[in-house]
Coordinates of N, CA and C and ligand atoms in Angstrom, one line a residue:
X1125 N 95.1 92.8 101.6 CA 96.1 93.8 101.9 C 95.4 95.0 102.6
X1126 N 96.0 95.4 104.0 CA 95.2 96.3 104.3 C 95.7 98.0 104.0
X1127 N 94.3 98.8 103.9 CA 94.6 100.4 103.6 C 95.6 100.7 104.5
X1128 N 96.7 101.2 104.0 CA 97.8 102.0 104.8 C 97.2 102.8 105.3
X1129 N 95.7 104.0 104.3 CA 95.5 104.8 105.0 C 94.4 104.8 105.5
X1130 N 93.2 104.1 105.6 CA 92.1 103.7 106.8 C 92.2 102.2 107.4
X1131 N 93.4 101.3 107.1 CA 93.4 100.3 107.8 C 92.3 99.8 107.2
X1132 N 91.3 99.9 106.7 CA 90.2 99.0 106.0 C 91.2 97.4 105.3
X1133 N 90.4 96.4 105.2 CA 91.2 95.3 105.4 C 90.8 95.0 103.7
X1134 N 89.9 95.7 103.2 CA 89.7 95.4 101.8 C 89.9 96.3 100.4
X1135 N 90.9 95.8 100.2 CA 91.5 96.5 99.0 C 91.6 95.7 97.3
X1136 N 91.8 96.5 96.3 CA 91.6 95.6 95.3 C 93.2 95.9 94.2
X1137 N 93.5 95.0 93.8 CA 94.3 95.1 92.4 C 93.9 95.7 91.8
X1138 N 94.8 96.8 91.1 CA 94.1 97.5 89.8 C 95.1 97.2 88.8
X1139 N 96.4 97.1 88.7 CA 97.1 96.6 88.0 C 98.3 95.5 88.6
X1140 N 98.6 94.5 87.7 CA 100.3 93.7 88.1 C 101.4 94.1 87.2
X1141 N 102.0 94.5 87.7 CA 103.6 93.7 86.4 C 104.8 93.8 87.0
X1142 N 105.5 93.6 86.5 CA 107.1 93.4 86.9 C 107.7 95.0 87.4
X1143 N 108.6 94.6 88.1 CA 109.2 96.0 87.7 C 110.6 95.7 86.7
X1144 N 111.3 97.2 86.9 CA 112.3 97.3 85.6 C 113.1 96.1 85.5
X1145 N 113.4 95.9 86.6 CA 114.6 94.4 86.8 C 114.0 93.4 86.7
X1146 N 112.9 93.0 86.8 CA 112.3 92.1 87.4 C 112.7 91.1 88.8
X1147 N 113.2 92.4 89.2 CA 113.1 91.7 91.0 C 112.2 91.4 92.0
X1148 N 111.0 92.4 91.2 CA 110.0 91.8 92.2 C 108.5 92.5 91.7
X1149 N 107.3 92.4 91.6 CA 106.1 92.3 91.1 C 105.3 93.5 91.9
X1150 N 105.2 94.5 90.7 CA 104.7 95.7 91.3 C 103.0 95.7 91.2
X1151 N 102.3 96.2 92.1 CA 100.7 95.9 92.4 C 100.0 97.3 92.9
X1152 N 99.5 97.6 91.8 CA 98.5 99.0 92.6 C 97.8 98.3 92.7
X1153 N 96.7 98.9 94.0 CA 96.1 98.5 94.5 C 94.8 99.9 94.9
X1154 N 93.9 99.8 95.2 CA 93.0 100.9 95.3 C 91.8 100.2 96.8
X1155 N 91.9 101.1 98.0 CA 91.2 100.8 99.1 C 89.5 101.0 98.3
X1156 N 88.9 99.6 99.1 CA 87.4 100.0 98.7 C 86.9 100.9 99.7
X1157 N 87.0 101.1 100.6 CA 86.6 102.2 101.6 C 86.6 103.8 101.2
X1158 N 88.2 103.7 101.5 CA 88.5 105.5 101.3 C 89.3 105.6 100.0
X1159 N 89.3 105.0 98.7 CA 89.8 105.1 97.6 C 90.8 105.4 97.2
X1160 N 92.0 105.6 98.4 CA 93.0 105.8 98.2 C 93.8 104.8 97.4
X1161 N 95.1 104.9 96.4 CA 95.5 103.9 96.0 C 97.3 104.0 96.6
X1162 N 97.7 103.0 96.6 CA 98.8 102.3 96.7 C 99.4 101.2 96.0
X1163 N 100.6 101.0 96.6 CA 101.6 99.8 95.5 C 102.2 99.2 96.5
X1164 N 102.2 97.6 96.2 CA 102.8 96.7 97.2 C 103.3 96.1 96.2
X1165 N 104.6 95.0 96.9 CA 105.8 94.5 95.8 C 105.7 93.4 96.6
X1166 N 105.5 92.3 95.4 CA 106.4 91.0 95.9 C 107.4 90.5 95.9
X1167 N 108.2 90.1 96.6 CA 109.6 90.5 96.6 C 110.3 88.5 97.3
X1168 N 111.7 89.0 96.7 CA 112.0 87.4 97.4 C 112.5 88.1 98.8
X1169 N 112.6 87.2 100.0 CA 113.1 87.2 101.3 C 114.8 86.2 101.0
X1170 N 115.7 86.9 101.4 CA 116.8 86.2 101.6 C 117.0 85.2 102.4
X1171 N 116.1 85.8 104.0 CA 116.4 85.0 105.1 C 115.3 85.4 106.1
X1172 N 115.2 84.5 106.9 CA 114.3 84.9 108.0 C 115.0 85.6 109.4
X1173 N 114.7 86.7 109.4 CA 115.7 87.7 110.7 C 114.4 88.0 111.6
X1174 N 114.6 88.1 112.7 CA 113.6 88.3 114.2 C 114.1 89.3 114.5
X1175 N 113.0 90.2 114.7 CA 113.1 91.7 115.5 C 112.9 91.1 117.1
X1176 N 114.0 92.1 117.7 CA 113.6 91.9 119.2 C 113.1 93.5 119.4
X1177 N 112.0 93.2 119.9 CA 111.6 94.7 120.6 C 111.8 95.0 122.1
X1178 N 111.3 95.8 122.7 CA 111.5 96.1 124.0 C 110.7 95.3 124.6
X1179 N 111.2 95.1 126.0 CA 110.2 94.0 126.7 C 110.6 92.6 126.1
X1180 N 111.7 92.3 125.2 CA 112.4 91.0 124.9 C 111.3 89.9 124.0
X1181 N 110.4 91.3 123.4 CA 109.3 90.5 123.0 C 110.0 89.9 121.2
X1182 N 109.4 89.1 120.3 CA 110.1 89.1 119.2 C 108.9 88.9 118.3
X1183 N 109.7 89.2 117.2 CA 108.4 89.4 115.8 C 109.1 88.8 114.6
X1184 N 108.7 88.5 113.5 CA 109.5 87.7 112.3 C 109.8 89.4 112.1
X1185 N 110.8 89.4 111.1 CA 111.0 90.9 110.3 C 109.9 91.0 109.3
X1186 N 108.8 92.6 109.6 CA 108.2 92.6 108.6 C 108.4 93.8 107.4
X1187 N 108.3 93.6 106.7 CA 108.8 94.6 105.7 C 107.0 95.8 105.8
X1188 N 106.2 95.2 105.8 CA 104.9 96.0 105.6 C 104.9 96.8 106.8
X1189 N 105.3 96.6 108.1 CA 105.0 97.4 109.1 C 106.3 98.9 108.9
X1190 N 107.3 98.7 108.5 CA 107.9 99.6 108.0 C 107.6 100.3 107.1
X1191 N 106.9 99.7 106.2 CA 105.7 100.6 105.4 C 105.1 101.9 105.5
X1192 N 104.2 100.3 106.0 CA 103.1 101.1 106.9 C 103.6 102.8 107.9
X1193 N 104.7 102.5 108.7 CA 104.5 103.6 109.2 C 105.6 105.1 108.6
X1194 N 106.6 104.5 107.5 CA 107.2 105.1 106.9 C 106.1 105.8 106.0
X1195 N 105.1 105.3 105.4 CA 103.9 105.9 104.7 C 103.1 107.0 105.4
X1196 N 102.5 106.7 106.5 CA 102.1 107.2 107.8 C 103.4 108.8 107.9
X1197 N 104.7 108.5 108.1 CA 105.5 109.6 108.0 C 105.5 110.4 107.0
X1198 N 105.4 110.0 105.7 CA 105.6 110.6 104.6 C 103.8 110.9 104.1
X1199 N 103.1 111.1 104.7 CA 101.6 111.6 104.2 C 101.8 112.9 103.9
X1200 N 101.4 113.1 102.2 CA 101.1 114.2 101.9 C 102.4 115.5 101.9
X1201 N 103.4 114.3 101.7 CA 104.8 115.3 101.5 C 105.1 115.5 100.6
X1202 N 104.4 114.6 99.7 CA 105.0 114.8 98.2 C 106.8 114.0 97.9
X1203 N 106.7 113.5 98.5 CA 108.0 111.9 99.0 C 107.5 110.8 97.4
X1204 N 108.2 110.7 96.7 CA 107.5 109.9 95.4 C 107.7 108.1 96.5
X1205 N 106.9 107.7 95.8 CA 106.3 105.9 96.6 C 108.1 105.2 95.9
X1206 N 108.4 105.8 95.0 CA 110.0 105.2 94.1 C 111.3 105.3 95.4
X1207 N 111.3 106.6 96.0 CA 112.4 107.0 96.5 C 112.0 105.8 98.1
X1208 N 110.8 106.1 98.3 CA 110.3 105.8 99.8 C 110.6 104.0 100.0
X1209 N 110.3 103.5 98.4 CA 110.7 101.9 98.4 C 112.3 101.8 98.3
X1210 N 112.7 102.3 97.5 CA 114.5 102.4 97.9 C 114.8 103.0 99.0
X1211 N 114.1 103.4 100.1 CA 115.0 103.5 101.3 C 114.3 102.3 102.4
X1212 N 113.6 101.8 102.2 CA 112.8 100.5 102.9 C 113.5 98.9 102.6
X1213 N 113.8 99.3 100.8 CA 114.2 97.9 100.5 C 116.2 98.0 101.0
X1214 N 116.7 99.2 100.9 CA 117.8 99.7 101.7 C 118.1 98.7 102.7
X1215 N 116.7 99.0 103.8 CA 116.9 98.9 105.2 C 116.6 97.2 105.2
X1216 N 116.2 96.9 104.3 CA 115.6 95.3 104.7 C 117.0 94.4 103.7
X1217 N 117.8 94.8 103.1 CA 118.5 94.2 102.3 C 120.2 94.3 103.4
X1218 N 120.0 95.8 104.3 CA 121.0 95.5 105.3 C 120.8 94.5 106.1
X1219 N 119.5 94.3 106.7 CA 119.3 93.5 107.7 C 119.4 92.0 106.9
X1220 N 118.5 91.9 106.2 CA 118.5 90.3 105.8 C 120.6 90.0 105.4
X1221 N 121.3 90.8 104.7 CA 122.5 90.4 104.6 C 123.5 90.8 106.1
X1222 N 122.9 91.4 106.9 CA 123.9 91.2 108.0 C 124.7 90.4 108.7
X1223 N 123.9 88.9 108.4 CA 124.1 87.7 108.9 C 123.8 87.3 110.1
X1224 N 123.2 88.4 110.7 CA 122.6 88.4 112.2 C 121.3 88.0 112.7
X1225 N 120.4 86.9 112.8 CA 119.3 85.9 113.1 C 118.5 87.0 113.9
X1226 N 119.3 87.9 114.5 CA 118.2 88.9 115.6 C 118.7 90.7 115.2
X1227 N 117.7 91.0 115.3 CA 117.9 92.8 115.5 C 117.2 93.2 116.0
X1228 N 117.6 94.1 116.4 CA 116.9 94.9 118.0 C 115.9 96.0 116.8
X1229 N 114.7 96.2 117.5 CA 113.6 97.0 116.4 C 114.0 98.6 117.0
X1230 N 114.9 98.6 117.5 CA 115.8 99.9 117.7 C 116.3 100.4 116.8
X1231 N 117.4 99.0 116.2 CA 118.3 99.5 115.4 C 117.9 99.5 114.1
X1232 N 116.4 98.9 113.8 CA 115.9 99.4 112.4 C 115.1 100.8 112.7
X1233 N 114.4 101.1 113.6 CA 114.1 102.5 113.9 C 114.9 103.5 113.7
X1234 N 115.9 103.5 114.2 CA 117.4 104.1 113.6 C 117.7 104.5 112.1
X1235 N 117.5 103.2 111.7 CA 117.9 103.0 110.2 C 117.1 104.2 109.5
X1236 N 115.9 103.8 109.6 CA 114.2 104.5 108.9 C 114.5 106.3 109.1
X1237 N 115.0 106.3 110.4 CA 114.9 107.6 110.9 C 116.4 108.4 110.1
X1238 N 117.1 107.7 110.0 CA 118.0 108.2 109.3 C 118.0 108.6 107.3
X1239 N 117.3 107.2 107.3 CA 117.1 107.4 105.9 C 115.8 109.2 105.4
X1240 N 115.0 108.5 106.8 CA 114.0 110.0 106.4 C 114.8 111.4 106.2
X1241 N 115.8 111.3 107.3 CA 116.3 112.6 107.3 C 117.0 112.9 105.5
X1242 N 117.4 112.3 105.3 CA 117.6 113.1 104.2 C 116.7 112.7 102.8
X1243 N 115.0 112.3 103.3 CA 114.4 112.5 102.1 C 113.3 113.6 102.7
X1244 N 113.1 113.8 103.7 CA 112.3 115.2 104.5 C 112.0 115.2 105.6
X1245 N 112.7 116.7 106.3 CA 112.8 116.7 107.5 C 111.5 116.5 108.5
X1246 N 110.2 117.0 107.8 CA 109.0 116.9 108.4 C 108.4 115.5 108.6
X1247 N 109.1 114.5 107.7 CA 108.6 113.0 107.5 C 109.2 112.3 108.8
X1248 N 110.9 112.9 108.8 CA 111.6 112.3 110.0 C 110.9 112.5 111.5
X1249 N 111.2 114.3 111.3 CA 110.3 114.7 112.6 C 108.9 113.6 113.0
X1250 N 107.6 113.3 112.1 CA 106.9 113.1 112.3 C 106.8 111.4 112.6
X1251 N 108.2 110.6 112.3 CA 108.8 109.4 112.3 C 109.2 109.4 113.7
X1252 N 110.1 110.2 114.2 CA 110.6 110.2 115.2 C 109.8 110.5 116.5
X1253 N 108.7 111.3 116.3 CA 107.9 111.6 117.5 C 107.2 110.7 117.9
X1254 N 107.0 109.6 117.1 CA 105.8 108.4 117.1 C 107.1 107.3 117.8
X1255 N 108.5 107.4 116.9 CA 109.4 106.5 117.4 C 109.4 106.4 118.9
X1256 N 110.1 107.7 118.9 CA 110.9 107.8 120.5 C 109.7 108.3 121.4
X1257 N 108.1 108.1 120.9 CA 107.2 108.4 121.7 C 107.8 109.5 123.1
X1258 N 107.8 110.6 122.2 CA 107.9 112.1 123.0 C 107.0 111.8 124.1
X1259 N 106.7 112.3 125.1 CA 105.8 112.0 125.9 C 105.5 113.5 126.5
X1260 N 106.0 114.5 125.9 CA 106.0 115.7 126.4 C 106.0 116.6 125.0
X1261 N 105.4 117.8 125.5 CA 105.3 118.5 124.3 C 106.8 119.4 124.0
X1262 N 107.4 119.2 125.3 CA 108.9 120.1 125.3 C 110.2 119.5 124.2
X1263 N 109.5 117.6 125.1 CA 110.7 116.9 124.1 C 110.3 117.1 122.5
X1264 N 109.2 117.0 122.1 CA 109.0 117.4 120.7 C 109.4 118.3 120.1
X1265 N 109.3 119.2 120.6 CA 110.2 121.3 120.7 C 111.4 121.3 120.4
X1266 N 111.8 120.1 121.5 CA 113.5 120.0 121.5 C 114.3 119.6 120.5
X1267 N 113.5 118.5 119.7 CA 113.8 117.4 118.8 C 114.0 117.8 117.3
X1268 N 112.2 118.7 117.6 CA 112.2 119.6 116.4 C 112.9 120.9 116.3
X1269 N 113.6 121.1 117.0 CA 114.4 122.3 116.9 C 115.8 121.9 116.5
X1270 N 116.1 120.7 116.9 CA 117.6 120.0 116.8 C 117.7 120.0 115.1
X1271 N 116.7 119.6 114.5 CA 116.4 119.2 113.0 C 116.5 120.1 112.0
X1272 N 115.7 121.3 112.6 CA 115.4 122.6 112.2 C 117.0 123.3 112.0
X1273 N 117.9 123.4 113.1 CA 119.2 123.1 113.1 C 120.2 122.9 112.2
X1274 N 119.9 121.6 112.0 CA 120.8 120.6 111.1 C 120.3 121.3 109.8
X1275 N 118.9 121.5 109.4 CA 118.7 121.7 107.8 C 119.2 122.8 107.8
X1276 N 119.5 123.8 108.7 CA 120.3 125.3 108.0 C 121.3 125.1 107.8
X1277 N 122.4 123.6 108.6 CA 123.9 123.7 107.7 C 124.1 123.5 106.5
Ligands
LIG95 ZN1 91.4 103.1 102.8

């Protein structure tokens, strides 16, 4: 399994067990590199669903790359790993029950970005600038000011 947060490809178990329901097998884990630790779940798949991305390219649906960069969003926000897996397993439990074989990696970008907004604005912002690859420092300004916005209503 690799570090979410140096991408090092070797990480170790430090503990297994179930979780509360036993829906699916909770795993710390601790990077040998940069010692960070994390938790990965094994989990059942309902169905096999294909992301289409841009450029018509396709990918199986992965639950880790959502992770991965929902993790990457939420660094050092103080976002508990509990709330951040209930909005992941959310988004993968819409998709696998939608009944739909294809989803555009738009419309789970969407999903992610929505869910962040209301677990922290700075996790979204930092979700969304990587998403919609700002390409400008204005559009960033703009985006983050739209946000900045919303949290005063
Ligand atoms: Zn690491």
């Amino acid at each position: 399994m690799r570090c979410p947060f140096c991408a090092n490809d070797d990480t170790q178990v430090k503990d297994s067990r179930p979780t509360e329901d036993s829906s699916a097998i909770r795993r710390r884990r601790q990077c040998v590199s940069c010692g960070a630790r994390f938790t990965t779940f094994e989990r059942v798949q309902l169905r096999e669903v294909t992301i289409v991305k841009s450029g018509d390219r396709r990918e199986a649906f992965d639950r880790l790359k959502i992770e991965q960069s929902v993790a990457l969003a939420c660094r050092k926000r103080g976002v508990s790993q509990e709330r951040i897996d209930q909005l992941i397993s959310g988004i993968q439990r819409q998709v696998e029950t939608a009944g739909e074989p294809e989803v555009a990696s738009a419309q789970i970008g969407e999903m992610v970005m929505e869910g962040l907004k209301q677990l922290d604005s700075v996790a979204y912002i930092r979700f969304a600038s990587v998403y919609r690859d700002f390409s400008e420092a204005r559009d960033f300004e703009e985006f983050a000011s739209t946000v900045a916005d919303a949290a005063k209503e």
